[in-house]
Each structure stands twice: as C-alpha cells, then as structure tokens.
PDB file of C-alpha atoms in Angstrom:
ATOM      1  CA  UNK A   1     -13.161   6.676 -20.234  1.00  0.00           C
ATOM      2  CA  UNK A   2     -14.480   9.193 -22.739  1.00  0.00           C
ATOM      3  CA  UNK A   3     -12.113  12.111 -23.161  1.00  0.00           C
ATOM      4  CA  UNK A   4     -12.333  15.635 -24.561  1.00  0.00           C
ATOM      5  CA  UNK A   5      -8.753  15.264 -25.821  1.00  0.00           C
ATOM      6  CA  UNK A   6      -8.394  14.362 -29.494  1.00  0.00           C
ATOM      7  CA  UNK A   7      -6.872  10.994 -30.309  1.00  0.00           C
ATOM      8  CA  UNK A   8      -3.864  12.486 -32.151  1.00  0.00           C
ATOM      9  CA  UNK A   9      -2.864  14.431 -29.047  1.00  0.00           C
ATOM     10  CA  UNK A  10      -3.297  11.360 -26.844  1.00  0.00           C
ATOM     11  CA  UNK A  11      -1.055   9.391 -29.213  1.00  0.00           C
ATOM     12  CA  UNK A  12       1.512  12.182 -29.053  1.00  0.00           C
ATOM     13  CA  UNK A  13       1.566  11.854 -25.248  1.00  0.00           C
ATOM     14  CA  UNK A  14       1.950   8.083 -25.570  1.00  0.00           C
ATOM     15  CA  UNK A  15       5.011   8.342 -27.815  1.00  0.00           C
ATOM     16  CA  UNK A  16       6.782  11.137 -25.969  1.00  0.00           C
ATOM     17  CA  UNK A  17      10.129  10.374 -24.320  1.00  0.00           C
ATOM     18  CA  UNK A  18       9.980  11.475 -20.694  1.00  0.00           C
ATOM     19  CA  UNK A  19      13.587  12.121 -19.568  1.00  0.00           C
ATOM     20  CA  UNK A  20      14.094  12.184 -15.818  1.00  0.00           C
ATOM     21  CA  UNK A  21      17.370  13.893 -14.992  1.00  0.00           C
ATOM     22  CA  UNK A  22      19.169  11.904 -12.303  1.00  0.00           C
ATOM     23  CA  UNK A  23      22.795  12.316 -11.287  1.00  0.00           C
ATOM     24  CA  UNK A  24      24.900  11.483 -13.234  1.00  0.00           C
ATOM     25  CA  UNK A  25      22.529  10.037 -15.864  1.00  0.00           C
ATOM     26  CA  UNK A  26      19.052  10.473 -17.252  1.00  0.00           C
ATOM     27  CA  UNK A  27      16.307   7.879 -17.295  1.00  0.00           C
ATOM     28  CA  UNK A  28      14.017   7.781 -20.332  1.00  0.00           C
ATOM     29  CA  UNK A  29      10.483   6.763 -19.464  1.00  0.00           C
ATOM     30  CA  UNK A  30       8.078   5.432 -22.060  1.00  0.00           C
ATOM     31  CA  UNK A  31       4.370   4.983 -21.489  1.00  0.00           C
ATOM     32  CA  UNK A  32       3.440   1.400 -20.543  1.00  0.00           C
ATOM     33  CA  UNK A  33       7.097   0.221 -20.459  1.00  0.00           C
ATOM     34  CA  UNK A  34       8.862  -1.029 -17.329  1.00  0.00           C
ATOM     35  CA  UNK A  35      12.014   0.840 -16.325  1.00  0.00           C
ATOM     36  CA  UNK A  36      14.571  -0.755 -13.986  1.00  0.00           C
ATOM     37  CA  UNK A  37      16.224   2.559 -13.008  1.00  0.00           C
ATOM     38  CA  UNK A  38      12.766   3.988 -12.290  1.00  0.00           C
ATOM     39  CA  UNK A  39      11.973   0.899 -10.236  1.00  0.00           C
ATOM     40  CA  UNK A  40      14.984   1.647  -8.060  1.00  0.00           C
ATOM     41  CA  UNK A  41      13.803   5.230  -7.512  1.00  0.00           C
ATOM     42  CA  UNK A  42      10.248   4.115  -6.731  1.00  0.00           C
ATOM     43  CA  UNK A  43      11.379   1.392  -4.327  1.00  0.00           C
ATOM     44  CA  UNK A  44      13.358   3.965  -2.330  1.00  0.00           C
ATOM     45  CA  UNK A  45      10.320   6.254  -2.108  1.00  0.00           C
ATOM     46  CA  UNK A  46       7.691   6.125   0.608  1.00  0.00           C
ATOM     47  CA  UNK A  47       5.051   5.439  -0.536  1.00  0.00           C
ATOM     48  CA  UNK A  48       6.449   3.600  -3.592  1.00  0.00           C
ATOM     49  CA  UNK A  49       4.821   5.676  -6.344  1.00  0.00           C
ATOM     50  CA  UNK A  50       5.400   8.821  -8.385  1.00  0.00           C
ATOM     51  CA  UNK A  51       3.819  11.219 -10.831  1.00  0.00           C
ATOM     52  CA  UNK A  52       5.356  13.133 -13.697  1.00  0.00           C
ATOM     53  CA  UNK A  53       3.610  16.474 -14.194  1.00  0.00           C
ATOM     54  CA  UNK A  54       4.266  19.450 -16.427  1.00  0.00           C
ATOM     55  CA  UNK A  55       2.869  22.964 -16.112  1.00  0.00           C
ATOM     56  CA  UNK A  56       3.960  23.893 -19.647  1.00  0.00           C
ATOM     57  CA  UNK A  57       1.433  24.776 -22.355  1.00  0.00           C
ATOM     58  CA  UNK A  58      -1.861  24.375 -20.448  1.00  0.00           C
ATOM     59  CA  UNK A  59      -4.418  22.280 -22.356  1.00  0.00           C
ATOM     60  CA  UNK A  60      -1.712  21.833 -25.038  1.00  0.00           C
ATOM     61  CA  UNK A  61      -1.982  25.464 -26.134  1.00  0.00           C
ATOM     62  CA  UNK A  62       1.456  26.974 -26.761  1.00  0.00           C
ATOM     63  CA  UNK A  63       2.493  29.644 -24.270  1.00  0.00           C
ATOM     64  CA  UNK A  64       5.590  31.828 -24.142  1.00  0.00           C
ATOM     65  CA  UNK A  65       8.786  30.523 -22.586  1.00  0.00           C
ATOM     66  CA  UNK A  66       8.405  33.085 -19.794  1.00  0.00           C
ATOM     67  CA  UNK A  67       4.838  31.961 -18.989  1.00  0.00           C
ATOM     68  CA  UNK A  68       5.900  28.314 -19.047  1.00  0.00           C
ATOM     69  CA  UNK A  69       8.902  28.906 -16.754  1.00  0.00           C
ATOM     70  CA  UNK A  70       6.742  30.817 -14.273  1.00  0.00           C
ATOM     71  CA  UNK A  71       4.181  28.001 -14.243  1.00  0.00           C
ATOM     72  CA  UNK A  72       6.982  25.423 -13.848  1.00  0.00           C
ATOM     73  CA  UNK A  73       8.282  27.236 -10.746  1.00  0.00           C
ATOM     74  CA  UNK A  74       4.763  27.368  -9.282  1.00  0.00           C
ATOM     75  CA  UNK A  75       4.370  23.644  -9.957  1.00  0.00           C
ATOM     76  CA  UNK A  76       7.587  22.941  -8.061  1.00  0.00           C
ATOM     77  CA  UNK A  77       6.287  24.915  -5.099  1.00  0.00           C
ATOM     78  CA  UNK A  78       2.953  23.066  -5.177  1.00  0.00           C
ATOM     79  CA  UNK A  79       4.632  19.643  -5.317  1.00  0.00           C
ATOM     80  CA  UNK A  80       6.963  20.347  -2.376  1.00  0.00           C
ATOM     81  CA  UNK A  81       4.023  20.020   0.028  1.00  0.00           C
ATOM     82  CA  UNK A  82       3.076  16.489  -1.043  1.00  0.00           C
ATOM     83  CA  UNK A  83       6.196  14.846  -2.472  1.00  0.00           C
ATOM     84  CA  UNK A  84       9.246  13.519  -0.656  1.00  0.00           C
ATOM     85  CA  UNK A  85      11.569  14.162  -3.642  1.00  0.00           C
ATOM     86  CA  UNK A  86      11.204  16.162  -6.847  1.00  0.00           C
ATOM     87  CA  UNK A  87      13.370  15.512  -9.902  1.00  0.00           C
ATOM     88  CA  UNK A  88      13.624  17.763 -12.963  1.00  0.00           C
ATOM     89  CA  UNK A  89      12.508  16.150 -16.203  1.00  0.00           C
ATOM     90  CA  UNK A  90      12.046  17.010 -19.859  1.00  0.00           C
ATOM     91  CA  UNK A  91       9.334  15.758 -22.192  1.00  0.00           C
ATOM     92  CA  UNK A  92      10.657  15.201 -25.721  1.00  0.00           C
ATOM     93  CA  UNK A  93       8.440  14.629 -28.737  1.00  0.00           C
ATOM     94  CA  UNK A  94      10.387  12.301 -31.079  1.00  0.00           C
ATOM     95  CA  UNK A  95       8.458  13.630 -34.097  1.00  0.00           C
ATOM     96  CA  UNK A  96       9.653  17.167 -33.360  1.00  0.00           C
ATOM     97  CA  UNK A  97       6.135  18.563 -33.648  1.00  0.00           C
ATOM     98  CA  UNK A  98       6.127  19.786 -30.037  1.00  0.00           C
ATOM     99  CA  UNK A  99       9.010  21.685 -28.464  1.00  0.00           C
ATOM    100  CA  UNK A 100      10.630  20.162 -25.353  1.00  0.00           C
ATOM    101  CA  UNK A 101       8.694  20.789 -22.157  1.00  0.00           C
ATOM    102  CA  UNK A 102      10.053  20.806 -18.641  1.00  0.00           C
ATOM    103  CA  UNK A 103       8.277  18.625 -16.108  1.00  0.00           C
ATOM    104  CA  UNK A 104       8.818  17.289 -12.605  1.00  0.00           C
ATOM    105  CA  UNK A 105       8.884  13.735 -11.309  1.00  0.00           C
ATOM    106  CA  UNK A 106       7.353  13.808  -7.827  1.00  0.00           C
ATOM    107  CA  UNK A 107       8.210  10.717  -5.783  1.00  0.00           C
ATOM    108  CA  UNK A 108       5.728   9.550  -3.156  1.00  0.00           C
ATOM    109  CA  UNK A 109       2.865  11.593  -4.644  1.00  0.00           C
ATOM    110  CA  UNK A 110      -0.445   9.735  -4.491  1.00  0.00           C
ATOM    111  CA  UNK A 111      -2.659   9.486  -7.562  1.00  0.00           C
ATOM    112  CA  UNK A 112      -5.518  11.667  -6.291  1.00  0.00           C
ATOM    113  CA  UNK A 113      -3.159  14.486  -5.348  1.00  0.00           C
ATOM    114  CA  UNK A 114      -1.321  14.150  -8.674  1.00  0.00           C
ATOM    115  CA  UNK A 115      -4.606  14.464 -10.584  1.00  0.00           C
ATOM    116  CA  UNK A 116      -5.631  17.482  -8.521  1.00  0.00           C
ATOM    117  CA  UNK A 117      -2.323  19.245  -9.139  1.00  0.00           C
ATOM    118  CA  UNK A 118      -2.423  18.396 -12.855  1.00  0.00           C
ATOM    119  CA  UNK A 119      -5.884  19.934 -13.085  1.00  0.00           C
ATOM    120  CA  UNK A 120      -4.767  23.035 -11.129  1.00  0.00           C
ATOM    121  CA  UNK A 121      -2.172  23.603 -13.852  1.00  0.00           C
ATOM    122  CA  UNK A 122      -4.707  22.977 -16.647  1.00  0.00           C
ATOM    123  CA  UNK A 123      -3.032  19.855 -17.977  1.00  0.00           C
ATOM    124  CA  UNK A 124      -4.761  17.321 -20.213  1.00  0.00           C
ATOM    125  CA  UNK A 125      -2.877  14.425 -18.665  1.00  0.00           C
ATOM    126  CA  UNK A 126      -0.252  13.335 -16.153  1.00  0.00           C
ATOM    127  CA  UNK A 127       1.993  10.306 -15.966  1.00  0.00           C
ATOM    128  CA  UNK A 128       1.368   8.041 -12.961  1.00  0.00           C
ATOM    129  CA  UNK A 129       3.798   5.381 -11.773  1.00  0.00           C
ATOM    130  CA  UNK A 130       2.910   2.826  -9.119  1.00  0.00           C
ATOM    131  CA  UNK A 131       5.288   0.369  -7.459  1.00  0.00           C
ATOM    132  CA  UNK A 132       5.380  -1.686 -10.700  1.00  0.00           C
ATOM    133  CA  UNK A 133       7.561   1.080 -12.283  1.00  0.00           C
ATOM    134  CA  UNK A 134       5.431   1.234 -15.435  1.00  0.00           C
ATOM    135  CA  UNK A 135       4.512   4.804 -16.427  1.00  0.00           C
ATOM    136  CA  UNK A 136       0.792   5.115 -17.210  1.00  0.00           C
ATOM    137  CA  UNK A 137      -0.892   7.967 -19.056  1.00  0.00           C
ATOM    138  CA  UNK A 138      -3.739   9.375 -16.948  1.00  0.00           C
ATOM    139  CA  UNK A 139      -6.118  11.611 -18.873  1.00  0.00           C
ATOM    140  CA  UNK A 140      -7.582  14.470 -16.853  1.00  0.00           C
ATOM    141  CA  UNK A 141     -10.276  15.658 -19.281  1.00  0.00           C
TER     142      UNK A 141
END
C-alpha cells in the first residue's frame, strides 16, 4: 500500500515500545512480535482481537499536553461504545526523539472500527492485534 507517511516516521512507529499497563505489571508490545501476556488478554476477549490507538499529536504534529490529554479523554469515550475492555498504555520511542504518548488498548475492537476511530482522531497509524497476539502496524494514510 502506498502511503503519504514518510518512511522515517513509519520506521519510528515500528521501533516504538508500546507499554500496556496491566495490574500489577506492564506488557511491552513490539510490532510483528508475539507476546504471551498479550495472547492471554486477547484469548479472554470476545471477539479475540484488539487495537492500540493514540489520540496524541494528530498526524505526528506536536500538540500541547493539554490538547493531547483532552483528545485522549475523547478517545476513551469513543472506544467505550465498541470495546469490551480498555487498558491505558504508553508509547515510548527508544531513540528519545518523540516524547511518550498515552494510548489505549481496546480489547474486542474490530479492525474496521479501529481504523475509523484512528482516522477520527487524525492518526497516521494504529496497532491491530488479531487472535495470533502479534501487533501489526496499520497505516491509515
């Protein structure tokens, strides 16, 4: 798929550590890598799938902390209608180029709905996880 997102930004998404905050631990998700703890979460979900979506920094343009927090709250409200469980997460760039961004793991969210919500919040990409528990980068532009 041809994308309007530059390759450096796509690579940044691919190497980000996506930390899902579960009690009492956190699960670090990496693009295209199986995660056993994630598999356990997905298996318990109906349907067995999930999406990780952020509302921070639309189209990867830096916004204020206040704007990002407001968008994050709106995202949570939007996901409540279509997800059976929402878990707070943080996206961490290991290079330090991008500041940490809050995101939400929405269990049971189907791919089409996840894409629609990602686009509503002007995101370049979302992370999609099917029952195989392998996070996949899904480009939206």
